[in-house]
Amino acid sequence: MKKIFYTLSTLVFITSVNAQRILPTGPNMPNEWIDADTHHKVVRLTNNDRSNLSFYFHNNPFIGDKMVYYSTEKTVDPAAKQETYNSNAKDRQLYLLDLKTLQSERLTNHSSPITGEIVSTQRNEAFYQVKDSVFAVDLSTKKSRLVYVFPDDFKASITTINANGTLLAGAKSSDTEKDILKQNPAKSSYFNLIYEAKLPRTLFTIDINSGELSKIFTDSAWLNHIQFSPTDPSSLMFCHEGPWHKVDRIWTIDVNSKAIKLIHKRTMPMEIAGHEWFSKDGRYIWFDLQQPRGATFFVAGVELATGKTTQYELQRNEWSVHYTSSANNKVFAGDGGDPGAVAKAPDGKWIYYFRPDGDHFQSEKLVNMKHHQYRLEPNVHFSPNQQWIIFRANFEGTENIYAVEIKSSKK
């Protein structure tokens, strides 16, 4: 059979001519197809008869030509919002996908559920947590090691690692907050309750080499979305979580000096800013900006060195639950949204590619997501070579990870 070669990262996909069918994206797809509505090639990256979830949009899953992801037994009773940490499925483990061959290897073997989406390119390790214990698995040897055990008086969760692979960070919540979440598992219930409770949270770091735990900041606010800069080992971003129109959300802290800085201050009633992420080069913090909420939509970025803000406007249907930026900050992608989301978009269920044009975006639709249920947020990532957008979806009836080629197949 004649073969055709496609590249993703530095990998090579070997596919048959028969796989290049033009089909509406939905249930029962082949391993590869051309989306009939967008004419972009889509490839299913996971084919293991399990439920597979890629990382949250701001957590880097890549190391060289490989990608770390979560895999569980197929989900029978999915949570209202599906994430790697709250899946009800059994056997939740980390896997490693070789982007050259699309072969996956199992990285962990724990009987208890594991959490954590932390890959260190410096250490060639993925970090994760089982109950009160933090582990690291070597991505070459697949051997795990115990890194840290939280003391009885400080039970917390890790969420990020710094640029030189020396510090882990996270936030500790109170037992009262944990009880609120347990008793009100739906986001629509607990979100306002935790915000209004004004319970203390503490940011902390763990020195990976010495095992030293440092409490760096405590506030009677819902500190969340904690992520280290990809280039500055001392810069940690966090947010004041809660109803976005009530909070100045995006902050940074220097873990050495403890200096805190507000990145974006709201300028009008009902303005919201959130779902923030560091650019790959560490120069910008980008975020979803709405002035006011649900009316005018932007992707905005603050240049950290100068404080200068850049804004790109987009249309209601182009609003996305999450956005991401390319390595050079010249193009962006978004994962769309359903009509029930904040934008109330009548036709927003698409994977989007955005090119800045002056003060706004020119958009291109990459995948029709009309059969996708947005309780699972697609969470887009640029592939290592910036030629594909990787996302997760359930339009086939179970959760899998896909890649769509940015270049159109239309001649």
mmCIF file of C-alpha atoms in Angstrom:
data_model
loop_
_atom_site.group_PDB
_atom_site.id
_atom_site.type_symbol
_atom_site.label_atom_id
_atom_site.label_comp_id
_atom_site.label_asym_id
_atom_site.label_seq_id
_atom_site.Cartn_x
_atom_site.Cartn_y
_atom_site.Cartn_z
ATOM 1 C CA MET A 1 0.000 0.000 0.000
ATOM 2 C CA LYS A 2 1.286 3.463 -0.867
ATOM 3 C CA LYS A 3 2.448 5.486 2.160
ATOM 4 C CA ILE A 4 2.369 9.224 2.846
ATOM 5 C CA PHE A 5 4.569 10.923 5.472
ATOM 6 C CA TYR A 6 3.386 13.715 7.788
ATOM 7 C CA THR A 7 5.398 15.480 10.458
ATOM 8 C CA LEU A 8 4.318 16.512 13.965
ATOM 9 C CA SER A 9 7.117 17.943 16.095
ATOM 10 C CA THR A 10 10.133 16.156 14.614
ATOM 11 C CA LEU A 11 8.092 12.985 14.442
ATOM 12 C CA VAL A 12 6.943 11.180 11.343
ATOM 13 C CA PHE A 13 3.418 9.886 10.968
ATOM 14 C CA ILE A 14 3.196 7.001 8.518
ATOM 15 C CA THR A 15 -0.328 6.822 7.199
ATOM 16 C CA SER A 16 -2.190 5.139 4.411
ATOM 17 C CA VAL A 17 -3.868 6.919 1.533
ATOM 18 C CA ASN A 18 -7.158 5.392 2.670
ATOM 19 C CA ALA A 19 -6.962 7.329 5.945
ATOM 20 C CA GLN A 20 -7.137 10.683 4.166
ATOM 21 C CA ARG A 21 -10.922 10.752 3.917
ATOM 22 C CA ILE A 22 -12.866 13.985 4.151
ATOM 23 C CA LEU A 23 -15.395 13.434 6.940
ATOM 24 C CA PRO A 24 -17.544 15.430 9.364
ATOM 25 C CA THR A 25 -15.808 15.278 12.755
ATOM 26 C CA GLY A 26 -17.931 13.260 15.167
ATOM 27 C CA PRO A 27 -18.486 9.703 16.443
ATOM 28 C CA ASN A 28 -16.600 6.688 15.098
ATOM 29 C CA MET A 29 -13.759 8.434 13.289
ATOM 30 C CA PRO A 30 -10.806 6.668 11.642
ATOM 31 C CA ASN A 31 -7.323 7.251 13.058
ATOM 32 C CA GLU A 32 -6.893 10.206 10.682
ATOM 33 C CA TRP A 33 -9.254 12.305 8.592
ATOM 34 C CA ILE A 34 -9.768 15.661 6.940
ATOM 35 C CA ASP A 35 -12.398 17.727 8.767
ATOM 36 C CA ALA A 36 -15.118 18.273 6.168
ATOM 37 C CA ASP A 37 -15.956 21.761 7.456
ATOM 38 C CA THR A 38 -12.427 23.141 7.848
ATOM 39 C CA HIS A 39 -10.278 21.015 5.491
ATOM 40 C CA HIS A 40 -7.638 20.531 8.177
ATOM 41 C CA LYS A 41 -6.116 17.149 8.877
ATOM 42 C CA VAL A 42 -6.920 15.619 12.303
ATOM 43 C CA VAL A 43 -5.038 12.706 13.891
ATOM 44 C CA ARG A 44 -6.059 10.725 16.971
ATOM 45 C CA LEU A 45 -2.919 10.471 19.092
ATOM 46 C CA THR A 46 -4.205 7.950 21.663
ATOM 47 C CA ASN A 47 -5.585 4.582 20.620
ATOM 48 C CA ASN A 48 -5.455 2.402 23.736
ATOM 49 C CA ASP A 49 -9.149 1.734 24.485
ATOM 50 C CA ARG A 50 -8.908 3.905 27.626
ATOM 51 C CA SER A 51 -9.971 7.400 28.626
ATOM 52 C CA ASN A 52 -7.108 9.774 27.791
ATOM 53 C CA LEU A 53 -6.662 13.393 28.869
ATOM 54 C CA SER A 54 -3.931 15.829 27.908
ATOM 55 C CA PHE A 55 -2.741 18.477 30.364
ATOM 56 C CA TYR A 56 -4.469 21.728 31.319
ATOM 57 C CA PHE A 57 -3.717 24.526 28.874
ATOM 58 C CA HIS A 58 -0.951 26.261 30.863
ATOM 59 C CA ASN A 59 0.867 23.092 31.966
ATOM 60 C CA ASN A 60 3.648 22.054 29.585
ATOM 61 C CA PRO A 61 3.328 18.336 28.698
ATOM 62 C CA PHE A 62 6.270 18.099 26.271
ATOM 63 C CA ILE A 63 9.815 16.928 26.637
ATOM 64 C CA GLY A 64 11.645 16.667 23.327
ATOM 65 C CA ASP A 65 9.476 14.637 20.966
ATOM 66 C CA LYS A 66 7.378 13.088 23.716
ATOM 67 C CA MET A 67 4.252 14.139 25.580
ATOM 68 C CA VAL A 68 3.093 13.163 29.068
ATOM 69 C CA TYR A 69 -0.646 12.593 29.551
ATOM 70 C CA TYR A 70 -3.168 10.900 31.847
ATOM 71 C CA SER A 71 -4.963 7.672 31.059
ATOM 72 C CA THR A 72 -7.634 5.845 33.023
ATOM 73 C CA GLU A 73 -10.132 3.095 32.504
ATOM 74 C CA LYS A 74 -13.003 4.348 30.396
ATOM 75 C CA THR A 75 -15.141 6.892 32.204
ATOM 76 C CA VAL A 76 -18.604 5.563 33.057
ATOM 77 C CA ASP A 77 -19.957 8.376 35.251
ATOM 78 C CA PRO A 78 -18.057 11.514 34.280
ATOM 79 C CA ALA A 79 -17.798 14.477 36.631
ATOM 80 C CA ALA A 80 -19.706 17.653 35.812
ATOM 81 C CA LYS A 81 -16.355 19.096 34.758
ATOM 82 C CA GLN A 82 -13.734 16.594 33.695
ATOM 83 C CA GLU A 83 -10.096 17.172 34.594
ATOM 84 C CA THR A 84 -7.190 14.865 35.225
ATOM 85 C CA TYR A 85 -7.515 15.331 38.993
ATOM 86 C CA ASN A 86 -11.247 14.640 39.430
ATOM 87 C CA SER A 87 -11.958 11.744 37.115
ATOM 88 C CA ASN A 88 -14.049 9.038 38.754
ATOM 89 C CA ALA A 89 -12.494 6.351 36.577
ATOM 90 C CA LYS A 90 -10.165 3.685 37.917
ATOM 91 C CA ASP A 91 -6.436 3.231 37.326
ATOM 92 C CA ARG A 92 -5.516 6.918 36.841
ATOM 93 C CA GLN A 93 -1.918 6.857 35.663
ATOM 94 C CA LEU A 94 0.642 8.913 33.751
ATOM 95 C CA TYR A 95 1.599 7.760 30.260
ATOM 96 C CA LEU A 96 4.272 8.933 27.829
ATOM 97 C CA LEU A 97 3.428 9.319 24.130
ATOM 98 C CA ASP A 98 6.211 9.149 21.572
ATOM 99 C CA LEU A 99 5.264 11.682 18.930
ATOM 100 C CA LYS A 100 7.470 9.939 16.368
ATOM 101 C CA THR A 101 5.682 6.603 16.526
ATOM 102 C CA LEU A 102 2.440 7.369 18.417
ATOM 103 C CA GLN A 103 3.379 4.551 20.788
ATOM 104 C CA SER A 104 2.559 5.063 24.467
ATOM 105 C CA GLU A 105 4.336 3.774 27.561
ATOM 106 C CA ARG A 106 2.882 3.608 31.046
ATOM 107 C CA LEU A 107 4.928 5.675 33.506
ATOM 108 C CA THR A 108 3.244 5.012 36.860
ATOM 109 C CA ASN A 109 1.687 2.084 38.690
ATOM 110 C CA HIS A 110 -0.086 3.306 41.821
ATOM 111 C CA SER A 111 -3.184 1.732 43.283
ATOM 112 C CA SER A 112 -4.318 5.100 44.677
ATOM 113 C CA PRO A 113 -5.251 7.965 42.337
ATOM 114 C CA ILE A 114 -2.419 10.269 41.337
ATOM 115 C CA THR A 115 -2.532 13.997 40.593
ATOM 116 C CA GLY A 116 -0.178 16.608 39.161
ATOM 117 C CA GLU A 117 0.630 17.877 35.663
ATOM 118 C CA ILE A 118 4.287 18.774 36.129
ATOM 119 C CA VAL A 119 7.048 18.028 33.613
ATOM 120 C CA SER A 120 10.608 19.216 34.180
ATOM 121 C CA THR A 121 12.703 19.385 31.022
ATOM 122 C CA GLN A 122 15.737 20.193 33.188
ATOM 123 C CA ARG A 123 15.381 16.998 35.191
ATOM 124 C CA ASN A 124 13.774 14.792 32.513
ATOM 125 C CA GLU A 125 11.130 13.908 35.088
ATOM 126 C CA ALA A 126 7.397 14.164 35.629
ATOM 127 C CA PHE A 127 6.297 15.010 39.172
ATOM 128 C CA TYR A 128 3.046 13.789 40.684
ATOM 129 C CA GLN A 129 1.346 13.256 44.020
ATOM 130 C CA VAL A 130 -0.295 10.306 45.756
ATOM 131 C CA LYS A 131 -2.163 11.413 48.893
ATOM 132 C CA ASP A 132 0.479 13.256 50.979
ATOM 133 C CA SER A 133 3.512 11.973 49.044
ATOM 134 C CA VAL A 134 5.244 13.611 46.075
ATOM 135 C CA PHE A 135 7.032 11.424 43.528
ATOM 136 C CA ALA A 136 9.065 11.914 40.366
ATOM 137 C CA VAL A 137 9.308 9.463 37.490
ATOM 138 C CA ASP A 138 12.297 9.473 35.161
ATOM 139 C CA LEU A 139 11.008 9.773 31.595
ATOM 140 C CA SER A 140 13.843 7.641 30.217
ATOM 141 C CA THR A 141 14.191 4.823 32.756
ATOM 142 C CA LYS A 142 10.515 4.946 33.910
ATOM 143 C CA LYS A 143 11.731 4.577 37.521
ATOM 144 C CA SER A 144 9.898 6.521 40.216
ATOM 145 C CA ARG A 145 11.394 8.023 43.359
ATOM 146 C CA LEU A 146 9.897 9.549 46.496
ATOM 147 C CA VAL A 147 10.609 13.295 46.600
ATOM 148 C CA TYR A 148 8.708 14.642 49.609
ATOM 149 C CA VAL A 149 6.073 13.760 52.184
ATOM 150 C CA PHE A 150 3.910 16.588 53.529
ATOM 151 C CA PRO A 151 3.911 16.842 57.341
ATOM 152 C CA ASP A 152 0.733 16.160 59.300
ATOM 153 C CA ASP A 153 0.154 19.851 59.969
ATOM 154 C CA PHE A 154 0.572 20.956 56.331
ATOM 155 C CA LYS A 155 -1.334 18.796 53.881
ATOM 156 C CA ALA A 156 -1.175 20.460 50.471
ATOM 157 C CA SER A 157 -0.830 19.863 46.731
ATOM 158 C CA ILE A 158 1.921 20.649 44.248
ATOM 159 C CA THR A 159 1.012 22.277 40.932
ATOM 160 C CA THR A 160 4.179 23.591 39.236
ATOM 161 C CA ILE A 161 7.981 23.424 38.963
ATOM 162 C CA ASN A 162 10.358 26.307 38.322
ATOM 163 C CA ALA A 163 12.501 26.856 35.240
ATOM 164 C CA ASN A 164 15.718 25.336 36.581
ATOM 165 C CA GLY A 165 14.020 22.359 38.214
ATOM 166 C CA THR A 166 14.900 23.239 41.811
ATOM 167 C CA LEU A 167 11.541 24.213 43.338
ATOM 168 C CA LEU A 168 8.032 22.813 43.371
ATOM 169 C CA ALA A 169 5.162 25.095 44.368
ATOM 170 C CA GLY A 170 1.495 24.969 45.243
ATOM 171 C CA ALA A 171 -1.098 26.215 47.702
ATOM 172 C CA LYS A 172 -2.444 24.843 50.965
ATOM 173 C CA SER A 173 -6.160 25.225 51.615
ATOM 174 C CA SER A 174 -7.974 24.977 54.947
ATOM 175 C CA ASP A 175 -9.980 21.977 56.104
ATOM 176 C CA THR A 176 -13.090 24.165 56.031
ATOM 177 C CA GLU A 177 -12.544 24.865 52.320
ATOM 178 C CA LYS A 178 -12.085 21.175 51.639
ATOM 179 C CA ASP A 179 -15.394 20.461 53.409
ATOM 180 C CA ILE A 180 -17.205 23.093 51.313
ATOM 181 C CA LEU A 181 -15.877 21.493 48.133
ATOM 182 C CA LYS A 182 -16.761 17.979 49.295
ATOM 183 C CA GLN A 183 -20.329 18.977 50.170
ATOM 184 C CA ASN A 184 -20.835 21.048 46.997
ATOM 185 C CA PRO A 185 -18.998 19.199 44.206
ATOM 186 C CA ALA A 186 -20.606 21.106 41.311
ATOM 187 C CA LYS A 187 -18.654 24.239 40.360
ATOM 188 C CA SER A 188 -21.863 26.283 40.247
ATOM 189 C CA SER A 189 -22.295 25.505 43.950
ATOM 190 C CA TYR A 190 -18.823 25.740 45.490
ATOM 191 C CA PHE A 191 -17.375 28.593 43.426
ATOM 192 C CA ASN A 192 -19.179 31.425 45.192
ATOM 193 C CA LEU A 193 -19.223 29.654 48.560
ATOM 194 C CA ILE A 194 -15.445 29.344 48.750
ATOM 195 C CA TYR A 195 -14.944 32.898 47.513
ATOM 196 C CA GLU A 196 -17.359 34.373 50.071
ATOM 197 C CA ALA A 197 -15.855 32.332 52.926
ATOM 198 C CA LYS A 198 -12.559 34.299 52.691
ATOM 199 C CA LEU A 199 -10.601 31.362 54.071
ATOM 200 C CA PRO A 200 -6.809 31.510 54.302
ATOM 201 C CA ARG A 201 -4.639 29.905 51.647
ATOM 202 C CA THR A 202 -0.857 29.648 51.763
ATOM 203 C CA LEU A 203 1.548 29.588 48.821
ATOM 204 C CA PHE A 204 4.560 27.387 49.423
ATOM 205 C CA THR A 205 7.667 26.020 47.735
ATOM 206 C CA ILE A 206 9.524 22.749 48.217
ATOM 207 C CA ASP A 207 13.260 22.618 47.532
ATOM 208 C CA ILE A 208 13.591 19.382 45.569
ATOM 209 C CA ASN A 209 17.200 18.784 46.567
ATOM 210 C CA SER A 210 17.010 19.617 50.285
ATOM 211 C CA GLY A 211 13.360 18.812 50.977
ATOM 212 C CA GLU A 212 12.843 22.205 52.648
ATOM 213 C CA LEU A 213 9.251 23.483 52.756
ATOM 214 C CA SER A 214 8.926 27.284 52.673
ATOM 215 C CA LYS A 215 5.674 29.162 53.284
ATOM 216 C CA ILE A 216 5.987 32.242 51.091
ATOM 217 C CA PHE A 217 2.607 34.005 51.226
ATOM 218 C CA THR A 218 -0.723 33.676 53.045
ATOM 219 C CA ASP A 219 -3.914 35.579 52.292
ATOM 220 C CA SER A 220 -7.586 35.306 53.192
ATOM 221 C CA ALA A 221 -8.289 34.822 49.502
ATOM 222 C CA TRP A 222 -8.741 31.872 47.195
ATOM 223 C CA LEU A 223 -5.191 31.623 45.800
ATOM 224 C CA ASN A 224 -5.204 29.429 42.708
ATOM 225 C CA HIS A 225 -3.875 28.845 39.145
ATOM 226 C CA ILE A 226 -0.314 28.686 40.453
ATOM 227 C CA GLN A 227 2.385 28.486 37.773
ATOM 228 C CA PHE A 228 6.100 29.234 37.584
ATOM 229 C CA SER A 229 7.602 31.281 34.780
ATOM 230 C CA PRO A 230 9.155 29.003 32.130
ATOM 231 C CA THR A 231 12.337 31.129 32.128
ATOM 232 C CA ASP A 232 12.682 32.948 35.495
ATOM 233 C CA PRO A 233 13.176 30.417 38.358
ATOM 234 C CA SER A 234 12.076 32.939 41.009
ATOM 235 C CA SER A 235 8.851 34.216 39.383
ATOM 236 C CA LEU A 236 5.616 32.531 40.452
ATOM 237 C CA MET A 237 2.213 33.573 39.114
ATOM 238 C CA PHE A 238 -1.009 33.034 41.048
ATOM 239 C CA CYS A 239 -4.548 34.336 40.980
ATOM 240 C CA HIS A 240 -7.219 35.526 43.366
ATOM 241 C CA GLU A 241 -9.872 33.027 42.352
ATOM 242 C CA GLY A 242 -13.582 33.682 42.566
ATOM 243 C CA PRO A 243 -16.230 35.448 40.458
ATOM 244 C CA TRP A 244 -13.964 37.187 37.963
ATOM 245 C CA HIS A 245 -15.934 40.443 37.982
ATOM 246 C CA LYS A 246 -15.263 40.782 41.732
ATOM 247 C CA VAL A 247 -11.500 40.179 41.807
ATOM 248 C CA ASP A 248 -8.295 41.728 40.546
ATOM 249 C CA ARG A 249 -7.173 38.283 39.624
ATOM 250 C CA ILE A 250 -3.650 38.029 38.203
ATOM 251 C CA TRP A 251 -0.563 38.426 40.442
ATOM 252 C CA THR A 252 3.091 37.418 40.616
ATOM 253 C CA ILE A 253 5.397 36.845 43.575
ATOM 254 C CA ASP A 254 9.177 36.649 43.680
ATOM 255 C CA VAL A 255 9.821 33.525 45.735
ATOM 256 C CA ASN A 256 13.107 34.962 47.010
ATOM 257 C CA SER A 257 12.215 38.571 47.893
ATOM 258 C CA LYS A 258 8.485 37.813 48.456
ATOM 259 C CA ALA A 259 7.647 40.937 46.416
ATOM 260 C CA ILE A 260 4.079 40.790 45.065
ATOM 261 C CA LYS A 261 2.816 42.535 41.934
ATOM 262 C CA LEU A 262 -0.662 42.954 40.447
ATOM 263 C CA ILE A 263 -0.496 42.275 36.695
ATOM 264 C CA HIS A 264 -3.873 43.626 35.556
ATOM 265 C CA LYS A 265 -6.275 45.897 37.437
ATOM 266 C CA ARG A 266 -9.901 46.042 36.350
ATOM 267 C CA THR A 267 -10.963 49.379 34.850
ATOM 268 C CA MET A 268 -14.774 49.164 34.685
ATOM 269 C CA PRO A 269 -17.753 47.459 36.365
ATOM 270 C CA MET A 270 -18.141 43.786 35.367
ATOM 271 C CA GLU A 271 -14.734 43.644 33.672
ATOM 272 C CA ILE A 272 -13.163 40.208 33.914
ATOM 273 C CA ALA A 273 -9.661 38.900 33.269
ATOM 274 C CA GLY A 274 -8.514 35.339 33.766
ATOM 275 C CA HIS A 275 -7.300 31.964 32.484
ATOM 276 C CA GLU A 276 -3.846 33.509 32.491
ATOM 277 C CA TRP A 277 -0.658 31.891 31.204
ATOM 278 C CA PHE A 278 3.026 32.701 30.729
ATOM 279 C CA SER A 279 4.311 32.998 27.184
ATOM 280 C CA LYS A 280 6.853 30.329 26.293
ATOM 281 C CA ASP A 281 9.694 32.875 26.426
ATOM 282 C CA GLY A 282 8.542 34.221 29.793
ATOM 283 C CA ARG A 283 8.164 37.771 28.425
ATOM 284 C CA TYR A 284 4.394 38.044 28.697
ATOM 285 C CA ILE A 285 1.470 37.005 30.821
ATOM 286 C CA TRP A 286 -1.497 36.525 28.476
ATOM 287 C CA PHE A 287 -5.128 36.259 29.565
ATOM 288 C CA ASP A 288 -8.800 36.303 28.579
ATOM 289 C CA LEU A 289 -10.060 39.898 28.950
ATOM 290 C CA GLN A 290 -13.700 40.967 28.677
ATOM 291 C CA GLN A 291 -14.697 44.636 28.947
ATOM 292 C CA PRO A 292 -17.335 44.166 30.277
ATOM 293 C CA ARG A 293 -18.081 40.508 30.883
ATOM 294 C CA GLY A 294 -19.889 38.798 28.019
ATOM 295 C CA ALA A 295 -19.869 41.898 25.789
ATOM 296 C CA THR A 296 -16.480 42.701 24.250
ATOM 297 C CA PHE A 297 -13.796 40.017 24.047
ATOM 298 C CA PHE A 298 -10.006 40.246 23.920
ATOM 299 C CA VAL A 299 -6.873 38.223 24.368
ATOM 300 C CA ALA A 300 -4.579 40.570 26.286
ATOM 301 C CA GLY A 301 -0.968 40.352 27.353
ATOM 302 C CA VAL A 302 1.220 42.301 29.759
ATOM 303 C CA GLU A 303 4.910 42.547 28.897
ATOM 304 C CA LEU A 304 6.558 41.912 32.258
ATOM 305 C CA ALA A 305 9.657 44.011 31.627
ATOM 306 C CA THR A 306 7.747 47.162 30.672
ATOM 307 C CA GLY A 307 4.192 46.721 31.980
ATOM 308 C CA LYS A 308 2.862 47.457 28.472
ATOM 309 C CA THR A 309 -0.475 45.827 27.639
ATOM 310 C CA THR A 310 -1.347 44.447 24.200
ATOM 311 C CA GLN A 311 -4.969 43.633 23.336
ATOM 312 C CA TYR A 312 -6.415 41.681 20.413
ATOM 313 C CA GLU A 313 -10.187 41.810 19.996
ATOM 314 C CA LEU A 314 -12.157 38.809 18.797
ATOM 315 C CA GLN A 315 -15.764 38.057 17.947
ATOM 316 C CA ARG A 316 -18.296 36.417 20.262
ATOM 317 C CA ASN A 317 -18.215 33.086 18.412
ATOM 318 C CA GLU A 318 -14.385 33.106 18.564
ATOM 319 C CA TRP A 319 -14.247 33.381 22.361
ATOM 320 C CA SER A 320 -12.612 30.314 23.854
ATOM 321 C CA VAL A 321 -12.586 28.706 27.271
ATOM 322 C CA HIS A 322 -8.792 28.692 27.007
ATOM 323 C CA TYR A 323 -6.290 30.253 24.666
ATOM 324 C CA THR A 324 -2.617 29.586 24.085
ATOM 325 C CA SER A 325 0.248 31.318 22.315
ATOM 326 C CA SER A 326 2.947 30.096 19.964
ATOM 327 C CA ALA A 327 6.590 30.056 21.012
ATOM 328 C CA ASN A 328 7.250 33.419 19.338
ATOM 329 C CA ASN A 329 3.959 35.068 20.482
ATOM 330 C CA LYS A 330 2.997 35.744 16.852
ATOM 331 C CA VAL A 331 -0.008 33.409 16.585
ATOM 332 C CA PHE A 332 -2.556 31.999 19.019
ATOM 333 C CA ALA A 333 -5.094 29.203 19.330
ATOM 334 C CA GLY A 334 -8.362 28.727 21.213
ATOM 335 C CA ASP A 335 -10.595 25.810 22.127
ATOM 336 C CA GLY A 336 -13.978 27.458 21.553
ATOM 337 C CA GLY A 337 -16.982 27.211 23.827
ATOM 338 C CA ASP A 338 -20.576 26.054 23.956
ATOM 339 C CA PRO A 339 -23.641 28.321 24.151
ATOM 340 C CA GLY A 340 -23.851 27.911 27.928
ATOM 341 C CA ALA A 341 -20.446 29.523 28.535
ATOM 342 C CA VAL A 342 -19.844 33.166 29.400
ATOM 343 C CA ALA A 343 -19.805 34.380 25.779
ATOM 344 C CA LYS A 344 -23.200 32.756 25.006
ATOM 345 C CA ALA A 345 -21.813 32.088 21.538
ATOM 346 C CA PRO A 346 -24.393 30.589 19.152
ATOM 347 C CA ASP A 347 -21.659 29.040 16.962
ATOM 348 C CA GLY A 348 -18.531 28.797 19.096
ATOM 349 C CA LYS A 349 -17.779 25.062 19.140
ATOM 350 C CA TRP A 350 -14.578 25.073 17.107
ATOM 351 C CA ILE A 351 -10.837 24.725 17.588
ATOM 352 C CA TYR A 352 -9.503 28.099 16.399
ATOM 353 C CA TYR A 353 -6.233 29.452 15.033
ATOM 354 C CA PHE A 354 -5.684 33.199 15.443
ATOM 355 C CA ARG A 355 -3.408 35.597 13.584
ATOM 356 C CA PRO A 356 -3.060 39.131 15.034
ATOM 357 C CA ASP A 357 -4.042 41.851 12.568
ATOM 358 C CA GLY A 358 -3.533 45.260 14.139
ATOM 359 C CA ASP A 359 -5.736 45.385 17.232
ATOM 360 C CA HIS A 360 -7.805 42.276 16.470
ATOM 361 C CA PHE A 361 -7.547 38.615 15.509
ATOM 362 C CA GLN A 362 -8.134 37.054 12.125
ATOM 363 C CA SER A 363 -9.481 33.593 12.908
ATOM 364 C CA GLU A 364 -9.373 30.267 11.115
ATOM 365 C CA LYS A 365 -11.467 27.279 12.137
ATOM 366 C CA LEU A 366 -9.441 24.081 12.498
ATOM 367 C CA VAL A 367 -11.898 21.480 13.873
ATOM 368 C CA ASN A 368 -15.687 21.416 14.083
ATOM 369 C CA MET A 369 -16.461 20.521 17.715
ATOM 370 C CA LYS A 370 -20.254 20.338 17.409
ATOM 371 C CA HIS A 371 -20.289 16.757 18.753
ATOM 372 C CA HIS A 372 -17.958 17.587 21.663
ATOM 373 C CA GLN A 373 -19.408 18.030 25.170
ATOM 374 C CA TYR A 374 -17.649 20.951 26.845
ATOM 375 C CA ARG A 375 -17.796 19.452 30.329
ATOM 376 C CA LEU A 376 -14.385 18.362 29.057
ATOM 377 C CA GLU A 377 -12.497 21.524 28.107
ATOM 378 C CA PRO A 378 -10.282 20.858 25.047
ATOM 379 C CA ASN A 379 -7.258 22.800 26.414
ATOM 380 C CA VAL A 380 -5.203 23.543 23.304
ATOM 381 C CA HIS A 381 -1.396 23.264 23.028
ATOM 382 C CA PHE A 382 0.930 24.101 20.138
ATOM 383 C CA SER A 383 3.010 21.070 19.164
ATOM 384 C CA PRO A 384 6.787 21.362 19.762
ATOM 385 C CA ASN A 385 7.393 22.383 16.127
ATOM 386 C CA GLN A 386 4.409 24.795 16.158
ATOM 387 C CA GLN A 387 2.776 23.074 13.162
ATOM 388 C CA TRP A 388 -0.088 21.331 14.939
ATOM 389 C CA ILE A 389 -2.603 22.109 17.698
ATOM 390 C CA ILE A 390 -3.003 19.309 20.243
ATOM 391 C CA PHE A 391 -6.277 19.066 22.171
ATOM 392 C CA ARG A 392 -8.522 16.595 23.974
ATOM 393 C CA ALA A 393 -12.092 15.786 23.020
ATOM 394 C CA ASN A 394 -15.019 13.402 23.562
ATOM 395 C CA PHE A 395 -16.838 13.688 20.222
ATOM 396 C CA GLU A 396 -16.282 9.953 19.635
ATOM 397 C CA GLY A 397 -18.023 9.049 22.892
ATOM 398 C CA THR A 398 -14.874 8.608 24.990
ATOM 399 C CA GLU A 399 -12.022 10.941 25.858
ATOM 400 C CA ASN A 400 -8.999 10.982 23.561
ATOM 401 C CA ILE A 401 -6.158 13.289 22.544
ATOM 402 C CA TYR A 402 -5.993 14.648 19.000
ATOM 403 C CA ALA A 403 -3.791 16.847 16.839
ATOM 404 C CA VAL A 404 -4.986 19.102 14.036
ATOM 405 C CA GLU A 405 -2.605 20.369 11.393
ATOM 406 C CA ILE A 406 -2.482 24.168 11.178
ATOM 407 C CA LYS A 407 -1.750 24.012 7.466
ATOM 408 C CA SER A 408 -4.904 23.447 5.456
ATOM 409 C CA SER A 409 -5.198 20.349 3.286
ATOM 410 C CA LYS A 410 -7.159 22.299 0.690
ATOM 411 C CA LYS A 411 -5.096 22.800 -2.436
#
